[in-house]
């Protein structure tokens, strides 16, 4: 279970300061639990690990079995909260090389998370001569990026298979009753899964949004939910001493009040890179409002110690802190061998596991960065497995919601996302946006 260690932030935030923030944190927690705060229509994720649709859960498992049995490839179409969670969990629990290593489960390609024609063509080419299924995920059912990609893969599907067969291979995860995607699915007879009304995109990984692709990858979704349930039960207390989730929210707000506007999520496991991306979306879309918020960035160490490590060490102190997710036990290991002649000078490591070297790199970096003035918060987890990742997802969701309320923003909306869309639609000449087009083109000088 996730455990927060704050002793490497002590020189930067005192226990007294954390205690002083406790009152605000407890108020935020109460606001969350009583569903009386801003965005309280979107709190379905709070008790989701227990209170989820069990019938749909077993339909997810059946659909995953069908996809596994009948396809070489699963195409997952979605953007933002409709894709990051699934990809993050699959890469973390399987591998970033999942598609090269998958033997008994389909390869999984994520598309519709950009508007890049070359990415689209590449994935279309990968489906050539292969059996494939599609899981299109969009809560609104109207987001441009996935809608365009779905058009492409639907065409491909109907070219390859009969209409009856194609319909069996398309799975739509969307609103339970409204939206373009829901209407299309009903008309064509595609199986549908629900993004609950009260769960926003970035909090939806433990709904069908994340669970169907995750189950197709061969990950045990019962264990994932069990881990989240453990976290739900563990992080309830109204005390920073007994609730690490509450304390994490409090400490990061203390650091924010001291001018730290940047949080760097760090892992020493490359498979965590997409989890970092999920975290970045969760915190950025939830907190970055009204000119407030901690900007989330991420690193994989020791990889990035050889790139941005220089900046963190010598220029990080004024603007940032690090949150390190540390897995105590490695999933796998490699023992370094003795070599005759010791030409590379590495025999002092002979007999040692690589995980030992990784741990020493972590400890060395911790000391160096804190000496460089960068506070470190550590989240200790046991091992990368379904239960721990389920718990971690829930921990961060809850911490983010509490943090947002402490900060004084609505953590469940994302009004800023609309600005680029409005301009893009006008510039594309979408009906209804005509009056804006000329003005924007003039501004751009085109
Ligand atoms: O967190 C969010 O709400 C967003 O990131 C959405 O998930 C994203 O914009 C995709 O929206 P939709 O699922 O409606 O296509």
GROMACS .gro file of C-alpha atoms and ligand atoms in nm:
model
  461
    1UNK     CA    1   0.000   0.000   0.000
    2UNK     CA    2   0.119   0.352  -0.087
    3UNK     CA    3   0.309   0.520   0.197
    4UNK     CA    4   0.409   0.886   0.199
    5UNK     CA    5   0.755   0.976   0.327
    6UNK     CA    6   0.805   1.346   0.394
    7UNK     CA    7   1.135   1.351   0.582
    8UNK     CA    8   1.326   1.466   0.272
    9UNK     CA    9   1.098   1.768   0.250
   10UNK     CA   10   1.148   1.861   0.618
   11UNK     CA   11   1.413   2.121   0.546
   12UNK     CA   12   1.167   2.293   0.315
   13UNK     CA   13   0.835   2.254   0.498
   14UNK     CA   14   0.822   2.209   0.873
   15UNK     CA   15   0.582   1.975   1.053
   16UNK     CA   16   0.428   2.290   1.206
   17UNK     CA   17   0.355   2.431   0.863
   18UNK     CA   18   0.197   2.100   0.758
   19UNK     CA   19  -0.014   2.103   1.076
   20UNK     CA   20  -0.121   2.458   0.994
   21UNK     CA   21  -0.235   2.338   0.652
   22UNK     CA   22  -0.419   2.041   0.807
   23UNK     CA   23  -0.733   2.241   0.882
   24UNK     CA   24  -0.769   2.344   0.518
   25UNK     CA   25  -0.697   1.989   0.404
   26UNK     CA   26  -0.958   1.843   0.639
   27UNK     CA   27  -1.213   2.100   0.522
   28UNK     CA   28  -1.133   2.000   0.162
   29UNK     CA   29  -1.176   1.631   0.250
   30UNK     CA   30  -1.511   1.700   0.417
   31UNK     CA   31  -1.623   1.905   0.116
   32UNK     CA   32  -1.532   1.611  -0.105
   33UNK     CA   33  -1.706   1.350   0.110
   34UNK     CA   34  -2.019   1.556   0.163
   35UNK     CA   35  -2.033   1.634  -0.210
   36UNK     CA   36  -2.089   2.002  -0.137
   37UNK     CA   37  -1.799   2.155  -0.329
   38UNK     CA   38  -1.765   2.282  -0.683
   39UNK     CA   39  -1.789   2.006  -0.939
   40UNK     CA   40  -1.968   1.775  -0.696
   41UNK     CA   41  -2.163   1.625  -0.988
   42UNK     CA   42  -1.839   1.452  -1.084
   43UNK     CA   43  -1.760   1.252  -0.773
   44UNK     CA   44  -1.865   0.908  -0.895
   45UNK     CA   45  -1.499   0.797  -0.888
   46UNK     CA   46  -1.485   0.845  -0.509
   47UNK     CA   47  -1.658   0.516  -0.422
   48UNK     CA   48  -1.617   0.354  -0.762
   49UNK     CA   49  -1.383   0.075  -0.642
   50UNK     CA   50  -1.680  -0.061  -0.446
   51UNK     CA   51  -1.981   0.090  -0.610
   52UNK     CA   52  -1.941  -0.006  -0.975
   53UNK     CA   53  -2.177  -0.171  -1.220
   54UNK     CA   54  -2.105  -0.542  -1.163
   55UNK     CA   55  -2.302  -0.652  -1.471
   56UNK     CA   56  -2.106  -0.419  -1.692
   57UNK     CA   57  -1.784  -0.538  -1.527
   58UNK     CA   58  -1.857  -0.895  -1.635
   59UNK     CA   59  -1.953  -0.772  -1.984
   60UNK     CA   60  -1.612  -0.603  -1.999
   61UNK     CA   61  -1.447  -0.937  -1.920
   62UNK     CA   62  -1.653  -1.117  -2.186
   63UNK     CA   63  -1.576  -0.850  -2.446
   64UNK     CA   64  -1.207  -0.874  -2.359
   65UNK     CA   65  -1.219  -1.253  -2.410
   66UNK     CA   66  -1.394  -1.207  -2.745
   67UNK     CA   67  -1.132  -0.953  -2.857
   68UNK     CA   68  -0.847  -1.178  -2.741
   69UNK     CA   69  -0.990  -1.478  -2.926
   70UNK     CA   70  -1.075  -1.301  -3.247
   71UNK     CA   71  -0.804  -1.046  -3.310
   72UNK     CA   72  -0.434  -0.990  -3.353
   73UNK     CA   73  -0.474  -0.620  -3.284
   74UNK     CA   74  -0.697  -0.400  -3.071
   75UNK     CA   75  -0.722  -0.040  -3.187
   76UNK     CA   76  -0.804   0.189  -2.895
   77UNK     CA   77  -0.936   0.526  -3.010
   78UNK     CA   78  -0.954   0.810  -2.757
   79UNK     CA   79  -0.777   1.120  -2.625
   80UNK     CA   80  -0.697   1.271  -2.282
   81UNK     CA   81  -0.879   1.088  -2.006
   82UNK     CA   82  -1.025   0.855  -2.266
   83UNK     CA   83  -0.688   0.695  -2.337
   84UNK     CA   84  -0.413   0.788  -2.092
   85UNK     CA   85  -0.524   0.565  -1.803
   86UNK     CA   86  -0.548   0.248  -2.010
   87UNK     CA   87  -0.215   0.305  -2.179
   88UNK     CA   88  -0.047   0.398  -1.851
   89UNK     CA   89  -0.164   0.084  -1.671
   90UNK     CA   90  -0.084  -0.148  -1.963
   91UNK     CA   91   0.269  -0.011  -2.007
   92UNK     CA   92   0.333  -0.012  -1.633
   93UNK     CA   93   0.203  -0.362  -1.559
   94UNK     CA   94   0.308  -0.525  -1.887
   95UNK     CA   95   0.578  -0.320  -2.057
   96UNK     CA   96   0.636  -0.020  -2.283
   97UNK     CA   97   0.739  -0.302  -2.524
   98UNK     CA   98   0.405  -0.478  -2.472
   99UNK     CA   99   0.331  -0.495  -2.844
  100UNK     CA  100   0.660  -0.670  -2.916
  101UNK     CA  101   0.628  -0.909  -2.624
  102UNK     CA  102   0.255  -0.995  -2.636
  103UNK     CA  103   0.210  -1.365  -2.707
  104UNK     CA  104  -0.138  -1.471  -2.596
  105UNK     CA  105  -0.303  -1.132  -2.612
  106UNK     CA  106  -0.356  -0.890  -2.903
  107UNK     CA  107  -0.122  -0.605  -2.978
  108UNK     CA  108  -0.282  -0.277  -2.869
  109UNK     CA  109  -0.238   0.047  -3.063
  110UNK     CA  110  -0.364   0.380  -2.932
  111UNK     CA  111  -0.483   0.623  -3.196
  112UNK     CA  112  -0.706   0.930  -3.212
  113UNK     CA  113  -0.490   1.095  -2.944
  114UNK     CA  114  -0.343   1.336  -3.201
  115UNK     CA  115  -0.429   1.461  -3.548
  116UNK     CA  116  -0.106   1.339  -3.705
  117UNK     CA  117  -0.169   1.184  -4.047
  118UNK     CA  118   0.155   0.986  -4.034
  119UNK     CA  119   0.059   0.820  -3.703
  120UNK     CA  120  -0.278   0.732  -3.851
  121UNK     CA  121  -0.129   0.587  -4.170
  122UNK     CA  122   0.123   0.391  -3.968
  123UNK     CA  123  -0.142   0.218  -3.757
  124UNK     CA  124  -0.362   0.155  -4.062
  125UNK     CA  125  -0.061  -0.016  -4.224
  126UNK     CA  126  -0.003  -0.224  -3.910
  127UNK     CA  127  -0.357  -0.365  -3.944
  128UNK     CA  128  -0.291  -0.485  -4.299
  129UNK     CA  129  -0.359  -0.858  -4.320
  130UNK     CA  130  -0.441  -0.877  -3.948
  131UNK     CA  131  -0.766  -0.942  -3.765
  132UNK     CA  132  -0.855  -0.645  -3.553
  133UNK     CA  133  -1.118  -0.503  -3.319
  134UNK     CA  134  -1.182  -0.139  -3.230
  135UNK     CA  135  -1.263   0.015  -2.894
  136UNK     CA  136  -1.362   0.378  -2.947
  137UNK     CA  137  -1.382   0.579  -2.626
  138UNK     CA  138  -1.534   0.925  -2.597
  139UNK     CA  139  -1.754   1.047  -2.315
  140UNK     CA  140  -1.890   1.339  -2.519
  141UNK     CA  141  -1.889   1.133  -2.837
  142UNK     CA  142  -1.795   1.442  -3.035
  143UNK     CA  143  -1.424   1.502  -2.973
  144UNK     CA  144  -1.258   1.572  -3.310
  145UNK     CA  145  -0.939   1.368  -3.276
  146UNK     CA  146  -1.103   1.031  -3.191
  147UNK     CA  147  -1.401   1.100  -3.420
  148UNK     CA  148  -1.172   1.140  -3.724
  149UNK     CA  149  -0.974   0.827  -3.632
  150UNK     CA  150  -1.294   0.628  -3.579
  151UNK     CA  151  -1.416   0.727  -3.923
  152UNK     CA  152  -1.093   0.586  -4.071
  153UNK     CA  153  -1.098   0.257  -3.876
  154UNK     CA  154  -1.471   0.205  -3.925
  155UNK     CA  155  -1.417   0.232  -4.302
  156UNK     CA  156  -1.129  -0.013  -4.277
  157UNK     CA  157  -1.340  -0.252  -4.072
  158UNK     CA  158  -1.630  -0.252  -4.320
  159UNK     CA  159  -1.389  -0.303  -4.610
  160UNK     CA  160  -1.240  -0.610  -4.445
  161UNK     CA  161  -1.544  -0.770  -4.280
  162UNK     CA  162  -1.912  -0.819  -4.355
  163UNK     CA  163  -2.141  -0.561  -4.186
  164UNK     CA  164  -2.250  -0.825  -3.929
  165UNK     CA  165  -1.892  -0.924  -3.850
  166UNK     CA  166  -1.775  -0.559  -3.838
  167UNK     CA  167  -2.051  -0.473  -3.592
  168UNK     CA  168  -1.931  -0.749  -3.358
  169UNK     CA  169  -1.577  -0.610  -3.367
  170UNK     CA  170  -1.657  -0.252  -3.269
  171UNK     CA  171  -1.695  -0.161  -2.900
  172UNK     CA  172  -1.801   0.190  -2.800
  173UNK     CA  173  -1.739   0.339  -2.457
  174UNK     CA  174  -1.943   0.655  -2.421
  175UNK     CA  175  -2.233   0.829  -2.249
  176UNK     CA  176  -2.514   0.596  -2.145
  177UNK     CA  177  -2.779   0.766  -2.355
  178UNK     CA  178  -2.669   1.067  -2.556
  179UNK     CA  179  -2.413   1.186  -2.810
  180UNK     CA  180  -2.315   1.111  -3.168
  181UNK     CA  181  -2.119   0.798  -3.076
  182UNK     CA  182  -2.402   0.652  -2.868
  183UNK     CA  183  -2.650   0.718  -3.151
  184UNK     CA  184  -2.420   0.557  -3.407
  185UNK     CA  185  -2.356   0.255  -3.184
  186UNK     CA  186  -2.729   0.201  -3.128
  187UNK     CA  187  -2.803   0.237  -3.498
  188UNK     CA  188  -2.529  -0.006  -3.605
  189UNK     CA  189  -2.567  -0.250  -3.318
  190UNK     CA  190  -2.221  -0.207  -3.161
  191UNK     CA  191  -2.175  -0.320  -2.803
  192UNK     CA  192  -2.157  -0.017  -2.573
  193UNK     CA  193  -1.998   0.050  -2.235
  194UNK     CA  194  -2.073   0.347  -2.017
  195UNK     CA  195  -1.867   0.642  -1.901
  196UNK     CA  196  -2.076   0.726  -1.593
  197UNK     CA  197  -2.228   1.077  -1.588
  198UNK     CA  198  -2.058   1.153  -1.260
  199UNK     CA  199  -1.705   1.047  -1.361
  200UNK     CA  200  -1.493   1.292  -1.563
  201UNK     CA  201  -1.243   1.174  -1.825
  202UNK     CA  202  -0.927   1.199  -1.616
  203UNK     CA  203  -1.093   1.012  -1.327
  204UNK     CA  204  -1.227   0.734  -1.550
  205UNK     CA  205  -0.946   0.478  -1.561
  206UNK     CA  206  -1.134   0.237  -1.333
  207UNK     CA  207  -1.450   0.247  -1.549
  208UNK     CA  208  -1.493   0.069  -1.884
  209UNK     CA  209  -1.281   0.352  -2.031
  210UNK     CA  210  -0.967   0.199  -1.887
  211UNK     CA  211  -1.081  -0.148  -1.791
  212UNK     CA  212  -1.166  -0.292  -2.134
  213UNK     CA  213  -0.826  -0.225  -2.298
  214UNK     CA  214  -0.652  -0.319  -1.973
  215UNK     CA  215  -0.836  -0.654  -1.957
  216UNK     CA  216  -0.753  -0.722  -2.325
  217UNK     CA  217  -0.384  -0.686  -2.234
  218UNK     CA  218  -0.428  -0.979  -1.992
  219UNK     CA  219  -0.420  -0.771  -1.674
  220UNK     CA  220  -0.635  -0.888  -1.382
  221UNK     CA  221  -0.893  -0.611  -1.344
  222UNK     CA  222  -1.037  -0.770  -1.027
  223UNK     CA  223  -0.699  -0.722  -0.857
  224UNK     CA  224  -0.672  -0.367  -0.992
  225UNK     CA  225  -1.011  -0.282  -0.840
  226UNK     CA  226  -0.918  -0.459  -0.516
  227UNK     CA  227  -0.608  -0.239  -0.486
  228UNK     CA  228  -0.814   0.074  -0.546
  229UNK     CA  229  -1.066  -0.049  -0.286
  230UNK     CA  230  -0.785  -0.091  -0.029
  231UNK     CA  231  -0.676   0.267  -0.095
  232UNK     CA  232  -1.035   0.390  -0.069
  233UNK     CA  233  -1.061   0.232   0.275
  234UNK     CA  234  -0.714   0.339   0.390
  235UNK     CA  235  -0.712   0.710   0.305
  236UNK     CA  236  -1.023   0.835   0.488
  237UNK     CA  237  -0.903   0.974   0.819
  238UNK     CA  238  -0.924   1.344   0.892
  239UNK     CA  239  -0.567   1.368   1.014
  240UNK     CA  240  -0.242   1.426   0.829
  241UNK     CA  241  -0.070   1.190   1.072
  242UNK     CA  242  -0.297   0.900   0.980
  243UNK     CA  243  -0.381   0.973   0.620
  244UNK     CA  244  -0.089   0.994   0.374
  245UNK     CA  245  -0.316   1.107   0.094
  246UNK     CA  246  -0.437   1.404   0.297
  247UNK     CA  247  -0.083   1.483   0.404
  248UNK     CA  248   0.048   1.471   0.047
  249UNK     CA  249  -0.223   1.720  -0.059
  250UNK     CA  250  -0.134   1.941   0.238
  251UNK     CA  251   0.243   1.932   0.182
  252UNK     CA  252   0.225   2.009  -0.188
  253UNK     CA  253   0.007   2.311  -0.104
  254UNK     CA  254   0.260   2.425   0.158
  255UNK     CA  255   0.531   2.401  -0.107
  256UNK     CA  256   0.310   2.587  -0.355
  257UNK     CA  257   0.263   2.867  -0.102
  258UNK     CA  258   0.643   2.891  -0.081
  259UNK     CA  259   0.659   2.959  -0.453
  260UNK     CA  260   0.711   2.606  -0.586
  261UNK     CA  261   0.503   2.619  -0.902
  262UNK     CA  262   0.632   2.297  -1.052
  263UNK     CA  263   0.603   1.934  -0.938
  264UNK     CA  264   0.822   1.675  -1.104
  265UNK     CA  265   0.686   1.319  -1.087
  266UNK     CA  266   0.981   1.083  -1.081
  267UNK     CA  267   1.018   0.709  -1.122
  268UNK     CA  268   1.322   0.489  -1.156
  269UNK     CA  269   1.127   0.243  -1.373
  270UNK     CA  270   1.088   0.332  -1.744
  271UNK     CA  271   0.757   0.143  -1.752
  272UNK     CA  272   0.618   0.427  -1.537
  273UNK     CA  273   0.660   0.687  -1.813
  274UNK     CA  274   0.296   0.671  -1.925
  275UNK     CA  275   0.179   0.671  -1.562
  276UNK     CA  276   0.363   1.003  -1.542
  277UNK     CA  277   0.164   1.121  -1.844
  278UNK     CA  278  -0.159   1.016  -1.673
  279UNK     CA  279  -0.050   1.208  -1.360
  280UNK     CA  280   0.033   1.515  -1.564
  281UNK     CA  281  -0.315   1.524  -1.715
  282UNK     CA  282  -0.482   1.454  -1.381
  283UNK     CA  283  -0.309   1.739  -1.199
  284UNK     CA  284  -0.283   1.990  -1.484
  285UNK     CA  285  -0.648   1.972  -1.589
  286UNK     CA  286  -0.768   1.960  -1.231
  287UNK     CA  287  -0.558   2.237  -1.076
  288UNK     CA  288  -0.447   2.470  -1.352
  289UNK     CA  289  -0.720   2.733  -1.328
  290UNK     CA  290  -0.766   3.101  -1.241
  291UNK     CA  291  -0.387   3.152  -1.277
  292UNK     CA  292  -0.335   2.901  -0.994
  293UNK     CA  293  -0.190   2.551  -0.985
  294UNK     CA  294   0.129   2.347  -0.973
  295UNK     CA  295   0.254   2.266  -1.322
  296UNK     CA  296   0.323   1.890  -1.343
  297UNK     CA  297   0.631   1.766  -1.524
  298UNK     CA  298   0.793   1.424  -1.513
  299UNK     CA  299   1.119   1.238  -1.529
  300UNK     CA  300   1.239   0.883  -1.553
  301UNK     CA  301   1.567   0.844  -1.364
  302UNK     CA  302   1.843   0.765  -1.413
  303UNK     CA  303   1.765   0.830  -1.784
  304UNK     CA  304   1.678   1.198  -1.732
  305UNK     CA  305   1.961   1.258  -1.487
  306UNK     CA  306   2.166   1.271  -1.805
  307UNK     CA  307   1.946   1.540  -1.958
  308UNK     CA  308   1.733   1.762  -1.729
  309UNK     CA  309   1.914   1.641  -1.414
  310UNK     CA  310   2.160   1.930  -1.452
  311UNK     CA  311   1.877   2.184  -1.440
  312UNK     CA  312   1.708   2.022  -1.139
  313UNK     CA  313   2.036   2.008  -0.945
  314UNK     CA  314   2.151   2.363  -1.001
  315UNK     CA  315   1.844   2.566  -1.099
  316UNK     CA  316   1.550   2.369  -0.962
  317UNK     CA  317   1.545   2.501  -0.606
  318UNK     CA  318   1.355   2.822  -0.671
  319UNK     CA  319   1.067   2.674  -0.865
  320UNK     CA  320   1.013   2.303  -0.807
  321UNK     CA  321   0.983   1.996  -0.589
  322UNK     CA  322   0.997   1.627  -0.677
  323UNK     CA  323   0.749   1.350  -0.599
  324UNK     CA  324   0.924   1.017  -0.636
  325UNK     CA  325   0.717   0.702  -0.676
  326UNK     CA  326   0.942   0.429  -0.544
  327UNK     CA  327   0.875   0.056  -0.580
  328UNK     CA  328   1.067  -0.122  -0.307
  329UNK     CA  329   1.081  -0.465  -0.468
  330UNK     CA  330   1.176  -0.509  -0.835
  331UNK     CA  331   0.952  -0.718  -1.060
  332UNK     CA  332   1.256  -0.871  -1.218
  333UNK     CA  333   1.631  -0.859  -1.166
  334UNK     CA  334   1.966  -0.915  -1.328
  335UNK     CA  335   2.282  -1.017  -1.145
  336UNK     CA  336   2.595  -0.840  -1.266
  337UNK     CA  337   2.867  -1.090  -1.354
  338UNK     CA  338   3.239  -1.095  -1.270
  339UNK     CA  339   3.465  -1.046  -1.572
  340UNK     CA  340   3.821  -1.162  -1.606
  341UNK     CA  341   4.066  -0.875  -1.625
  342UNK     CA  342   3.809  -0.625  -1.499
  343UNK     CA  343   3.881  -0.410  -1.804
  344UNK     CA  344   3.569  -0.197  -1.757
  345UNK     CA  345   3.643  -0.163  -1.382
  346UNK     CA  346   3.299  -0.290  -1.285
  347UNK     CA  347   3.398  -0.599  -1.087
  348UNK     CA  348   3.319  -0.412  -0.765
  349UNK     CA  349   2.955  -0.466  -0.868
  350UNK     CA  350   2.994  -0.837  -0.948
  351UNK     CA  351   2.727  -1.047  -0.780
  352UNK     CA  352   2.507  -0.743  -0.718
  353UNK     CA  353   2.160  -0.720  -0.869
  354UNK     CA  354   2.082  -0.430  -1.104
  355UNK     CA  355   1.802  -0.329  -0.865
  356UNK     CA  356   2.071  -0.260  -0.602
  357UNK     CA  357   2.250  -0.024  -0.840
  358UNK     CA  358   1.916   0.144  -0.923
  359UNK     CA  359   1.845   0.188  -0.550
  360UNK     CA  360   2.187   0.345  -0.489
  361UNK     CA  361   2.125   0.582  -0.782
  362UNK     CA  362   1.795   0.675  -0.618
  363UNK     CA  363   1.952   0.735  -0.278
  364UNK     CA  364   2.240   0.932  -0.429
  365UNK     CA  365   2.003   1.149  -0.630
  366UNK     CA  366   1.779   1.208  -0.329
  367UNK     CA  367   2.073   1.348  -0.134
  368UNK     CA  368   2.208   1.549  -0.427
  369UNK     CA  369   1.874   1.707  -0.517
  370UNK     CA  370   1.776   1.791  -0.160
  371UNK     CA  371   2.122   1.943  -0.107
  372UNK     CA  372   2.057   2.137  -0.428
  373UNK     CA  373   1.746   2.283  -0.261
  374UNK     CA  374   1.481   2.064  -0.422
  375UNK     CA  375   1.233   1.917  -0.173
  376UNK     CA  376   1.158   1.548  -0.224
  377UNK     CA  377   0.833   1.372  -0.138
  378UNK     CA  378   0.846   0.996  -0.165
  379UNK     CA  379   0.560   0.758  -0.226
  380UNK     CA  380   0.673   0.412  -0.122
  381UNK     CA  381   0.498   0.120  -0.295
  382UNK     CA  382   0.577  -0.248  -0.253
  383UNK     CA  383   0.604  -0.374  -0.608
  384UNK     CA  384   0.462  -0.308  -0.953
  385UNK     CA  385   0.151  -0.527  -0.958
  386UNK     CA  386  -0.223  -0.487  -1.012
  387UNK     CA  387  -0.308  -0.418  -0.646
  388UNK     CA  388  -0.037  -0.156  -0.594
  389UNK     CA  389  -0.114   0.025  -0.920
  390UNK     CA  390  -0.488   0.020  -0.842
  391UNK     CA  391  -0.410   0.174  -0.503
  392UNK     CA  392  -0.176   0.432  -0.654
  393UNK     CA  393  -0.436   0.544  -0.910
  394UNK     CA  394  -0.692   0.597  -0.636
  395UNK     CA  395  -0.439   0.766  -0.406
  396UNK     CA  396  -0.352   1.024  -0.671
  397UNK     CA  397  -0.714   1.084  -0.776
  398UNK     CA  398  -0.813   1.158  -0.418
  399UNK     CA  399  -0.502   1.364  -0.341
  400UNK     CA  400  -0.561   1.569  -0.654
  401UNK     CA  401  -0.923   1.640  -0.564
  402UNK     CA  402  -0.829   1.744  -0.206
  403UNK     CA  403  -0.540   1.954  -0.335
  404UNK     CA  404  -0.766   2.133  -0.582
  405UNK     CA  405  -1.015   2.222  -0.311
  406UNK     CA  406  -0.733   2.349  -0.084
  407UNK     CA  407  -0.612   2.560  -0.375
  408UNK     CA  408  -0.962   2.699  -0.422
  409UNK     CA  409  -1.036   2.571  -0.771
  410UNK     CA  410  -1.295   2.332  -0.914
  411UNK     CA  411  -1.085   2.019  -0.975
  412UNK     CA  412  -1.345   1.858  -1.200
  413UNK     CA  413  -1.390   2.094  -1.493
  414UNK     CA  414  -1.157   2.192  -1.776
  415UNK     CA  415  -1.291   2.514  -1.932
  416UNK     CA  416  -0.951   2.604  -2.077
  417UNK     CA  417  -0.956   2.308  -2.315
  418UNK     CA  418  -1.229   2.476  -2.521
  419UNK     CA  419  -1.022   2.775  -2.643
  420UNK     CA  420  -0.808   2.589  -2.896
  421UNK     CA  421  -1.108   2.390  -3.016
  422UNK     CA  422  -1.308   2.705  -3.091
  423UNK     CA  423  -1.023   2.850  -3.297
  424UNK     CA  424  -0.953   2.520  -3.474
  425UNK     CA  425  -1.318   2.477  -3.571
  426UNK     CA  426  -1.337   2.834  -3.702
  427UNK     CA  427  -1.015   2.794  -3.902
  428UNK     CA  428  -1.140   2.461  -4.042
  429UNK     CA  429  -1.460   2.630  -4.157
  430UNK     CA  430  -1.692   2.423  -3.938
  431UNK     CA  431  -2.054   2.532  -3.988
  432UNK     CA  432  -2.156   2.776  -3.717
  433UNK     CA  433  -1.808   2.930  -3.677
  434UNK     CA  434  -1.800   3.136  -4.003
  435UNK     CA  435  -1.783   3.482  -3.846
  436UNK     CA  436  -1.465   3.400  -3.652
  437UNK     CA  437  -1.266   3.252  -3.943
  438UNK     CA  438  -1.171   3.575  -4.120
  439UNK     CA  439  -1.074   3.746  -3.795
  440UNK     CA  440  -0.847   3.459  -3.688
  441UNK     CA  441  -0.681   3.434  -4.030
  442UNK     CA  442  -0.603   3.806  -4.015
  443UNK     CA  443  -0.450   3.760  -3.669
  444UNK     CA  444  -0.235   3.477  -3.801
  445UNK     CA  445  -0.140   3.676  -4.111
  446UNK     CA  446  -0.256   3.403  -4.350
  447LIG     O1  447  -1.037   1.467  -1.852
  447LIG     C1  448  -1.111   1.503  -1.941
  447LIG     O2  449  -1.232   1.525  -1.922
  447LIG     C2  450  -1.060   1.521  -2.084
  447LIG     O3  451  -0.925   1.498  -2.092
  447LIG     C3  452  -1.133   1.425  -2.177
  447LIG     O4  453  -1.112   1.294  -2.135
  447LIG     C4  454  -1.086   1.442  -2.321
  447LIG     O5  455  -1.102   1.575  -2.362
  447LIG     C5  456  -1.165   1.351  -2.415
  447LIG     O6  457  -1.302   1.378  -2.408
  447LIG     P1  458  -1.409   1.275  -2.461
  447LIG     O7  459  -1.400   1.150  -2.383
  447LIG     O8  460  -1.540   1.345  -2.443
  447LIG     O9  461  -1.378   1.249  -2.606
   0.00000   0.00000   0.00000
